[in-house]
XYZ file of C-alpha atoms in Angstrom:
355
model
C 9.989 53.305 23.041
C 10.996 52.576 19.479
C 12.379 55.771 19.234
C 14.990 55.725 22.301
C 15.722 51.826 21.283
C 17.069 53.245 18.222
C 19.540 55.105 19.593
C 20.360 52.726 21.601
C 21.442 49.675 19.589
C 19.866 48.156 16.506
C 19.704 44.350 18.121
C 17.508 46.386 20.759
C 15.472 48.147 18.000
C 14.966 44.758 16.222
C 13.440 43.313 19.218
C 11.251 45.801 20.328
C 10.315 46.630 16.676
C 9.095 43.013 16.258
C 7.152 43.164 19.748
C 5.593 46.252 19.039
C 4.059 44.951 16.124
C 2.872 41.733 17.678
C 1.436 43.792 20.206
C -0.279 46.236 17.608
C -1.672 43.288 15.239
C -3.425 41.620 18.800
C -5.039 45.141 19.307
C -6.247 44.782 15.795
C -7.421 41.074 15.742
C -9.190 41.910 19.509
C -11.461 44.479 17.277
C -10.647 47.713 19.023
C -12.097 50.161 16.265
C -9.794 53.296 17.258
C -6.837 51.480 16.768
C -8.119 50.493 13.327
C -9.110 54.101 12.426
C -5.428 55.283 12.969
C -3.426 52.238 11.984
C -1.782 54.225 8.630
C -1.238 57.450 10.483
C 0.255 55.842 13.230
C 2.410 53.090 11.248
C 3.721 56.031 8.853
C 4.394 58.063 12.224
C 6.269 55.277 13.741
C 8.596 54.388 10.664
C 8.975 57.902 9.903
C 10.292 58.794 13.436
C 12.671 55.848 13.583
C 14.156 56.261 10.329
C 14.973 59.736 11.125
C 16.776 58.575 14.499
C 18.938 56.452 12.032
C 19.726 59.499 10.083
C 20.842 61.214 13.305
C 22.721 58.486 14.763
C 24.513 57.372 11.754
C 23.380 53.923 11.530
C 26.047 51.681 9.835
C 24.268 47.925 9.190
C 27.158 46.665 7.385
C 28.039 42.912 8.428
C 31.674 43.813 8.624
C 33.478 42.340 11.738
C 35.971 45.428 12.159
C 38.100 43.839 15.060
C 38.990 40.659 12.965
C 38.772 42.542 9.355
C 36.848 39.561 8.209
C 32.925 39.377 7.270
C 30.754 37.168 9.899
C 27.390 35.789 8.703
C 24.179 34.806 10.237
C 24.356 32.112 12.720
C 28.203 32.634 13.556
C 27.043 33.483 17.223
C 23.489 31.924 17.720
C 21.739 30.484 20.518
C 22.930 26.834 21.474
C 19.670 24.992 22.635
C 21.237 23.674 25.761
C 22.180 27.315 26.608
C 19.665 27.315 29.540
C 21.643 23.923 31.433
C 25.192 25.365 29.995
C 26.749 27.456 32.954
C 30.425 27.317 32.274
C 30.891 26.090 35.812
C 29.175 28.734 37.894
C 26.681 26.333 38.961
C 26.601 23.561 41.539
C 24.176 20.959 39.570
C 24.853 21.843 36.357
C 28.417 22.369 35.905
C 29.524 19.238 33.380
C 27.262 20.358 30.286
C 29.673 22.095 27.463
C 28.417 23.782 24.327
C 30.341 24.321 21.333
C 32.307 27.331 20.200
C 30.861 30.151 18.927
C 28.354 30.359 21.605
C 29.201 32.624 24.221
C 26.805 35.201 22.820
C 24.193 32.719 24.085
C 24.955 32.364 27.366
C 21.253 32.259 29.069
C 21.917 30.033 31.826
C 18.544 29.953 33.992
C 19.352 28.135 37.453
C 18.278 25.289 39.317
C 15.847 27.224 40.829
C 14.188 28.638 37.609
C 13.905 24.949 36.735
C 12.466 23.628 39.964
C 9.553 26.544 39.229
C 9.380 25.332 35.889
C 8.426 21.978 36.794
C 5.807 22.726 39.176
C 4.117 24.706 36.811
C 4.680 22.273 34.099
C 2.893 19.781 36.034
C -0.161 22.307 37.021
C -0.253 23.312 33.169
C -0.830 19.783 31.759
C -3.925 19.711 34.034
C -5.327 23.016 32.704
C -3.997 23.020 29.129
C -7.253 24.173 27.518
C -7.407 27.430 29.473
C -3.260 28.125 29.069
C -3.775 27.435 25.412
C -6.784 29.443 24.932
C -4.762 32.367 26.458
C -1.813 31.829 24.328
C -4.212 31.834 21.368
C -5.327 34.922 22.172
C -2.209 36.900 22.245
C -0.959 34.626 19.176
C 0.444 37.425 17.814
C 2.982 38.310 20.223
C 3.255 34.209 20.784
C 4.105 34.222 16.856
C 6.794 36.907 16.975
C 8.396 35.419 20.065
C 8.462 32.287 17.990
C 9.978 33.889 15.221
C 12.626 35.765 17.515
C 13.607 32.331 18.851
C 14.089 30.596 15.462
C 16.015 33.745 14.503
C 18.118 33.243 17.541
C 18.800 29.268 16.863
C 19.166 30.138 13.220
C 20.091 27.457 10.424
C 23.263 26.454 12.271
C 21.758 24.550 14.908
C 23.501 24.061 17.962
C 23.150 21.533 21.047
C 25.305 21.453 23.063
C 29.019 20.272 21.399
C 26.657 19.341 18.258
C 25.443 21.088 15.168
C 23.446 20.902 12.315
C 23.554 23.154 9.452
C 20.458 23.710 6.922
C 20.727 25.413 3.690
C 19.408 29.082 3.579
C 19.683 30.819 -0.108
C 22.443 33.666 0.108
C 19.411 36.112 -0.804
C 18.453 35.642 3.108
C 21.799 35.064 4.378
C 23.250 38.868 3.412
C 20.442 40.885 4.980
C 20.186 38.523 7.998
C 24.147 39.127 8.311
C 23.086 42.394 10.042
C 22.480 40.283 12.667
C 25.344 37.877 12.946
C 25.035 37.837 17.020
C 21.646 36.525 16.666
C 21.534 34.442 20.066
C 20.218 37.702 21.491
C 16.887 37.747 20.148
C 16.455 34.666 22.706
C 16.036 37.209 25.502
C 12.503 38.655 24.640
C 11.210 34.791 24.734
C 13.324 34.131 28.304
C 11.561 37.278 29.768
C 8.105 36.050 28.496
C 8.615 32.741 30.241
C 9.932 34.006 33.133
C 6.957 36.279 33.165
C 4.417 33.552 32.265
C 5.555 31.286 34.994
C 5.430 34.130 38.031
C 1.860 35.522 36.817
C 0.930 31.534 36.389
C 2.137 30.706 39.796
C 0.380 33.547 41.431
C -3.219 32.957 39.417
C -3.678 29.217 40.163
C -1.977 28.777 43.415
C -2.659 30.325 46.621
C -0.989 33.189 47.710
C 0.745 31.384 50.621
C 2.124 28.157 48.310
C 3.061 30.820 45.627
C 4.987 32.770 48.209
C 6.312 29.858 49.623
C 7.255 28.083 46.191
C 9.110 31.322 45.227
C 10.970 31.611 48.312
C 12.177 27.954 47.853
C 13.090 28.607 44.448
C 15.007 31.334 45.170
C 17.372 29.688 48.132
C 17.782 26.978 45.160
C 18.979 29.490 42.826
C 21.615 30.829 44.916
C 22.648 27.672 46.541
C 23.221 26.427 42.440
C 24.807 29.524 41.304
C 26.894 30.086 44.615
C 30.542 29.505 42.460
C 29.175 32.499 40.183
C 29.365 34.840 43.285
C 32.504 33.290 44.466
C 34.009 34.202 40.931
C 32.564 37.457 41.560
C 33.810 38.169 45.173
C 37.330 37.084 44.362
C 37.190 39.200 41.035
C 36.039 42.511 42.971
C 38.566 41.799 45.617
C 41.639 41.148 43.402
C 40.801 43.908 40.821
C 42.692 47.158 41.520
C 41.426 50.136 39.436
C 44.172 50.764 36.912
C 46.002 54.215 37.406
C 46.489 56.660 34.210
C 49.484 57.514 33.910
C 48.494 60.291 31.828
C 46.264 62.033 34.623
C 49.254 61.419 36.894
C 51.347 63.546 34.834
C 51.398 67.001 36.212
C 53.128 68.778 33.775
C 50.587 67.539 30.853
C 47.481 68.507 32.935
C 48.748 72.055 33.737
C 49.485 72.433 29.547
C 46.152 71.213 28.742
C 43.468 71.707 31.549
C 40.773 74.428 30.489
C 42.864 75.372 27.182
C 41.544 72.801 24.466
C 38.330 71.260 23.594
C 39.607 68.125 21.872
C 42.136 65.225 21.777
C 42.622 63.435 18.492
C 44.435 60.250 18.339
C 46.462 59.833 15.075
C 45.899 56.029 14.307
C 45.472 53.357 11.230
C 42.233 51.909 11.047
C 42.318 49.129 13.006
C 43.346 51.044 16.378
C 40.599 53.674 15.595
C 38.510 50.995 16.303
C 39.665 49.743 19.391
C 40.298 53.067 20.993
C 42.627 53.324 23.995
C 40.578 53.576 27.578
C 43.603 55.511 29.051
C 43.411 58.321 26.804
C 39.731 58.300 26.122
C 39.242 59.063 30.192
C 42.022 61.436 29.988
C 39.807 63.368 27.826
C 36.684 62.670 29.465
C 38.137 63.963 33.246
C 39.665 67.189 31.331
C 36.170 67.870 29.442
C 37.356 67.319 25.726
C 36.024 65.217 22.979
C 37.609 62.310 21.845
C 38.154 60.419 18.714
C 39.824 57.367 20.653
C 36.442 55.239 21.268
C 35.393 51.771 20.766
C 33.163 50.941 17.534
C 32.095 47.490 16.762
C 31.299 48.009 13.244
C 32.886 50.343 11.089
C 32.695 51.877 7.253
C 36.111 51.046 6.086
C 35.949 53.607 3.030
C 34.964 55.845 5.836
C 37.729 54.945 8.079
C 40.516 55.094 5.386
C 39.071 58.772 4.273
C 39.519 60.021 8.087
C 43.101 58.580 8.238
C 43.987 60.590 4.898
C 42.385 63.520 6.482
C 44.685 63.432 9.570
C 47.470 62.711 7.427
C 46.711 65.910 5.578
C 46.961 68.191 8.662
C 49.888 66.978 9.905
C 51.567 67.191 6.538
C 50.057 70.857 6.104
C 50.345 71.919 9.387
C 46.597 72.944 9.545
C 46.908 72.342 13.346
C 43.425 73.411 15.103
C 44.166 75.650 18.256
C 41.709 73.825 19.933
C 42.909 70.645 19.908
C 45.404 68.418 21.130
C 47.415 65.461 18.685
C 48.353 62.501 20.436
C 50.537 59.933 18.224
C 52.448 56.961 19.513
C 56.079 56.352 18.596
C 57.537 58.211 15.765
C 54.419 57.372 13.548
C 53.926 61.088 12.685
C 57.638 62.440 13.263
C 56.354 64.613 15.635
C 60.307 65.919 16.108
C 60.046 67.490 12.749
C 57.459 69.968 13.502
C 57.982 73.725 14.023
C 59.428 74.429 17.336
C 56.580 77.093 17.945
C 54.150 73.754 18.864
C 55.166 72.253 22.265
C 55.493 68.378 22.438
C 55.134 66.625 25.529
C 56.052 62.871 25.631
C 54.541 60.458 28.428
C 55.670 56.770 27.963
C 56.265 56.740 24.272
C 52.966 59.152 23.704
C 53.538 62.212 21.840
C 51.174 65.160 22.667
C 51.501 68.147 20.136
C 50.056 71.142 21.539
C 49.559 73.874 18.983
């Protein structure tokens, strides 16, 4: 699971790694000797394989916000403590509460159905608090990990609705933590654990008919509460039209490119390399070509500059690969000065150079 998550997203890896360590520590504390004997072997193996995946995936853990061109730090996109009640207008019952700016990453509205079950379980929980606390203590390491992830999601820039309180953290902590500047995502495991715990508590402490009835009522309340969201989604899907692709509709271009080239390279500046171009990406995909027209959330600015220079050298030296289509916007690379043996097809101001 760690290996797979390391190839998906660094935030997912951080959450799963934390939970894995908590679960592993719980097994050790329960006195399972075979886990203790193999502890170092398992730990070294997991760390080694995960680091190998880092190298394969080309991890860049800098905290550069390439879209804005500025650095963002830990706490920029934190979890709002009122987020479970803030629906942003997608609720019939909780529509008035508002969150402060920079909290869109923390959208975790849980719905009226959830709060109904939460209130019922909380009332019952108080009656059998000793047993419930004993269960949590049995898995104290996982509970501790979830508490730490929750604190990371809240950060030192505490937000409660539209209010904000900031506590000082030393730079030595801010810099490494800024790798995860969208820290609100760390609340996800805690939310899932709470949902799982509530469901399990209902099943274990109520009769089956009672549990099923309560869950059914909660689902109905949830559906009614989130009706504005369903209506918005229906309006969006009804009115949305799949955009046409002017490149795929150009028969001349398709005929010249299809089956003859393996790559599509867009000559771009640093900013547009990061953003990519969906139409060109789809064009390359449909024709089975690789492309550099992709979206990148974070980039190494030096490598972007080096890449740009490499492409410029290709143009200046006429060192075109015979299996590559080169694309430029407007007269950025002055394709019209290239030797006539290279065919150029223009589509809506975009030049396709075909070696």
